[in-house]
XYZ file of C-alpha atoms in Angstrom:
245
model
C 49.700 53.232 -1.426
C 47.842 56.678 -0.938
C 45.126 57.136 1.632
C 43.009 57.941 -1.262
C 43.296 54.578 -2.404
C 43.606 52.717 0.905
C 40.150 54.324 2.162
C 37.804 52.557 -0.693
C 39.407 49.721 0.124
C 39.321 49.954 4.079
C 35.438 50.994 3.341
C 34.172 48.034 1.411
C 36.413 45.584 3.739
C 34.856 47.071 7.029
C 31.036 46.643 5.720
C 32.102 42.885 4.574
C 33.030 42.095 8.173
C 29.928 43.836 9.806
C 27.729 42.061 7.541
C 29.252 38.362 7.821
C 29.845 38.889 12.047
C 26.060 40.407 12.376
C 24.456 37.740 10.283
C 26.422 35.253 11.543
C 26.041 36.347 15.636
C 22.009 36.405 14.804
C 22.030 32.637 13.787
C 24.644 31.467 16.701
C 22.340 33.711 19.116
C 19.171 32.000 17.869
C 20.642 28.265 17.505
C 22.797 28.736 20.458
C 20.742 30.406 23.104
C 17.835 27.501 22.502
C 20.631 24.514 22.602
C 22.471 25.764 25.969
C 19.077 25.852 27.618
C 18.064 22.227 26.293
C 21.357 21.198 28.151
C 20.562 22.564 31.344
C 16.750 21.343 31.187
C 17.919 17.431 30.378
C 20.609 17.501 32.395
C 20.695 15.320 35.770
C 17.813 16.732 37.836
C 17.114 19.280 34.991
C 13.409 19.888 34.499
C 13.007 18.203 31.490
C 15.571 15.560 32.329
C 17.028 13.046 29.474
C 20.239 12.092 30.249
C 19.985 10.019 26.805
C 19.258 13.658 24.812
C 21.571 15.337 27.168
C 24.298 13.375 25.962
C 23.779 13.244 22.654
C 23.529 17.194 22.345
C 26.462 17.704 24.380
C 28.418 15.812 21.956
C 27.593 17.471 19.134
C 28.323 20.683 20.513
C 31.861 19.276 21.711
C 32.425 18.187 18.605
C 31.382 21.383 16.761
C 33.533 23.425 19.080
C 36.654 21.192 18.858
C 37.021 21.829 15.279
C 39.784 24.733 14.511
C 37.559 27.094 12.454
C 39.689 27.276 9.013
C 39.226 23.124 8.573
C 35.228 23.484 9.625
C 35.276 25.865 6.556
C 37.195 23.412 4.223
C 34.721 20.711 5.471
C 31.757 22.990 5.022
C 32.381 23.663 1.212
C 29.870 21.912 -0.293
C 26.931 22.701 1.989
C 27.955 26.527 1.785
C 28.383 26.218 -1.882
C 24.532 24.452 -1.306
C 23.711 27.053 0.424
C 25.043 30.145 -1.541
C 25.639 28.848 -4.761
C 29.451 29.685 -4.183
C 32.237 29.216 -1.830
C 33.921 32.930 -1.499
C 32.870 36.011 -1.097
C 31.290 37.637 2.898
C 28.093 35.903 1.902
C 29.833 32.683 1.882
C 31.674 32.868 4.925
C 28.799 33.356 6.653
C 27.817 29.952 6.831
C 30.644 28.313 8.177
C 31.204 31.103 10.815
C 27.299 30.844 12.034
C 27.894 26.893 12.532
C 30.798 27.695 14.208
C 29.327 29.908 16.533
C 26.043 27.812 17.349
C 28.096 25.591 19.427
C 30.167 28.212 21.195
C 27.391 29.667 22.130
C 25.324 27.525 23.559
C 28.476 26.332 25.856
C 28.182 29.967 27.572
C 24.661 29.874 27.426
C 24.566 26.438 29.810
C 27.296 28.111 32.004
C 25.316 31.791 32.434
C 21.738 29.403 32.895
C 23.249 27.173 35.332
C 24.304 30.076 37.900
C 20.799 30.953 38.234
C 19.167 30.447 41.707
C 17.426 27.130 41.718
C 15.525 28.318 44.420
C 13.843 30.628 42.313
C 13.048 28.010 39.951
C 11.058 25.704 42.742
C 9.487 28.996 43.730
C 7.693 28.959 40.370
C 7.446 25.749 40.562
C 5.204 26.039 43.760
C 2.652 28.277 42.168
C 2.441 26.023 39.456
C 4.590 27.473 36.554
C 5.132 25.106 33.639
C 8.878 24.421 32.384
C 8.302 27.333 29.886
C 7.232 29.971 32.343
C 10.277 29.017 34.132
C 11.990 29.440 31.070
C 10.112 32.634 29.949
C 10.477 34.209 33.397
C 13.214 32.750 35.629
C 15.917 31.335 33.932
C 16.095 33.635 31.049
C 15.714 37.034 32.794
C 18.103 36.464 35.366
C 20.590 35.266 33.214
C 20.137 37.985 31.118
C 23.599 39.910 32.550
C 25.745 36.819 31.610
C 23.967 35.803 28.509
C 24.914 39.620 27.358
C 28.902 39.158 28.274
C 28.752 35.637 26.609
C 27.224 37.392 23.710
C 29.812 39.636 23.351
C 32.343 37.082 24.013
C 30.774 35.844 21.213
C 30.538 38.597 18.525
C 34.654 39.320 19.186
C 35.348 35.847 18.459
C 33.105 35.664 15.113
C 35.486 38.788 14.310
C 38.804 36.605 15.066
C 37.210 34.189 12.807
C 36.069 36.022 9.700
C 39.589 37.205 9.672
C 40.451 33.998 9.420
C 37.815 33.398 6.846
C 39.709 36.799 4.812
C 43.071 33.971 4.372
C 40.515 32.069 1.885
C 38.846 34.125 -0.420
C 35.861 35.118 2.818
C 36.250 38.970 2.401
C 36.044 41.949 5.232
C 39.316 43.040 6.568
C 41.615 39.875 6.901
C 40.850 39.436 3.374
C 42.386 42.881 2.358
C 44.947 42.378 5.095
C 46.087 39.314 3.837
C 46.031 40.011 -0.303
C 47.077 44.054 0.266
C 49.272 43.755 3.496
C 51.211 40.736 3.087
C 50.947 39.712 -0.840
C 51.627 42.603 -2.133
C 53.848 44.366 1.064
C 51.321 47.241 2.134
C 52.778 46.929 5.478
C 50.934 50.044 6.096
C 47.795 48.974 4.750
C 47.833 45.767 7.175
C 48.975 48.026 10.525
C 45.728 49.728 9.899
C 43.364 46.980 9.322
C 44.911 45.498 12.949
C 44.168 48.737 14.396
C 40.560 48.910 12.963
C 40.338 45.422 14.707
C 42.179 46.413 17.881
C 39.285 49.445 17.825
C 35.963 47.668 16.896
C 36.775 45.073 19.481
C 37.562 47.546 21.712
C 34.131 49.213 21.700
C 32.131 45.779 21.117
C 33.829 45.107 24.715
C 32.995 48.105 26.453
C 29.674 48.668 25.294
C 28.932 44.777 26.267
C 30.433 45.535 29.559
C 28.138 48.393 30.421
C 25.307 46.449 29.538
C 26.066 43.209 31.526
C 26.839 46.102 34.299
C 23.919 47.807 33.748
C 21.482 45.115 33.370
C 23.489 43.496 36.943
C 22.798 46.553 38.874
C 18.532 46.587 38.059
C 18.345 43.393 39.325
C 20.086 40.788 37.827
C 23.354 39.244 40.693
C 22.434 41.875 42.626
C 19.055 40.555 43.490
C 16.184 38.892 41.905
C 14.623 41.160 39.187
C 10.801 42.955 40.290
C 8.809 39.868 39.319
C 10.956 37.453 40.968
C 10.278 39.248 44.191
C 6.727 39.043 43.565
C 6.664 35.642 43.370
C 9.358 35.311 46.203
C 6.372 37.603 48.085
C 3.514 35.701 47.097
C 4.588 32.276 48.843
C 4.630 33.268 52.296
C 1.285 34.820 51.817
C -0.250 32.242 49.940
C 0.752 29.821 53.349
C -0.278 32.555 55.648
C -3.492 32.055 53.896
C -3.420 27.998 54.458
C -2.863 28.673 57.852
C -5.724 30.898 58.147
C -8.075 27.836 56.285
């Protein structure tokens, strides 16, 4: 096979996989990043705690991460055909690789929440800030650097699994890799598509590196971020003040 005809081929394949890995990372992001907060807050001595609720959504997200991602897609055939009206295709595979990201998620989303200083939660706690200014202003903000690396942690493992979805009629590049590179022994054809891979994870890593770096460095480990210090400010002053009364 001919660059000529390899490049048409390597061009529809590539948008395929950007379209079912963005669509899918914007649900997991929205379901997940919601969930792995909800564990942290009903946790033991979590803000909103319920160990009963804690429980229950910890299990579900266990159980939605313990499934290998090629039988959640067999099991999620009917509701994606619901869904989509059909079972193949990138649009398809969407569904099955959002659900399968919600959960994975929302595990690094508890982890990046939970490293958080809890002293600057009872800080806003002391001026009287509600669970979701804490939320709003403390846990997510300061999290921010790890929620970015679990992000991208993320997006490269939606990639390992829509090439997975490619093996069952899911599109983007393990599609063409599987039905051009192995069925029909375009050994060539499938050395590229790994490389494309090998690339576009490449610069999804970097690029989520120098943010979680970047964002680290104005204030997220580093130190607490300009209206954390505020705050931090505020409560020796507001007792100066008491002392004063």
């Amino acid at each position: 096979m001919t660059w000529s005809e390899m490049q048409p081929l390597l061009e529809q394949a590539c948008t395929e996989t950007l379209i079912m890995v963005g669509w899918s990372t914007l649900i997991a992001v929205g379901g997940g990043l919601p969930l792995g907060i909800l564990l942290v807050l009903t946790d033991k001595g979590g803000l909103l705690q319920n160990i009963l609720v804690n429980k229950v959504i910890g299990q579900i997200v266990n159980i939605g991460r313990s499934l290998p991602f090629i039988i959640l897609m067999v099991a999620l055939m009917d509701f994606t055909r619901w869904i989509t009206g059909t079972t193949i295709g990138s649009e398809a595979a969407i569904v099955p690789l959002a659900i399968g990201g919600i959960p994975f998620f929302a595990r690094l989303v508890e982890t990046a929440v939970r490293e958080v200083d809890h002293g600057l939660v009872e800080a806003v706690q002391a001026m009287g800030g509600n669970t979701w200014t804490i939320v709003r202003k403390v846990l997510v903000p300061e999290a921010l650097p790890s929620l970015i690396a679990s992000t991208t942690t993320t997006v490269i493992a939606l990639i390992g699994y829509s090439a997975m979805a490619g093996t069952v009629g899911g599109g983007g590049l393990g599609d063409l890799a599987v039905r051009y590179g192995y069925q029909r022994f375009e050994t060539g054809l499938m050395w590229i598509t790994v490389a494309i891979l090998a690339v576009v994870i490449s610069l999804i890593q970097f690029a989520g590196d120098y943010a979680a770096r970047a964002l680290h460095r104005r204030g997220g480990r580093s130190g607490p971020s300009p209206r954390l210090r505020l705050l931090k400010a505020e409560e020796p002053a507001a007792a100066d003040i008491g002392k004063v009364a």
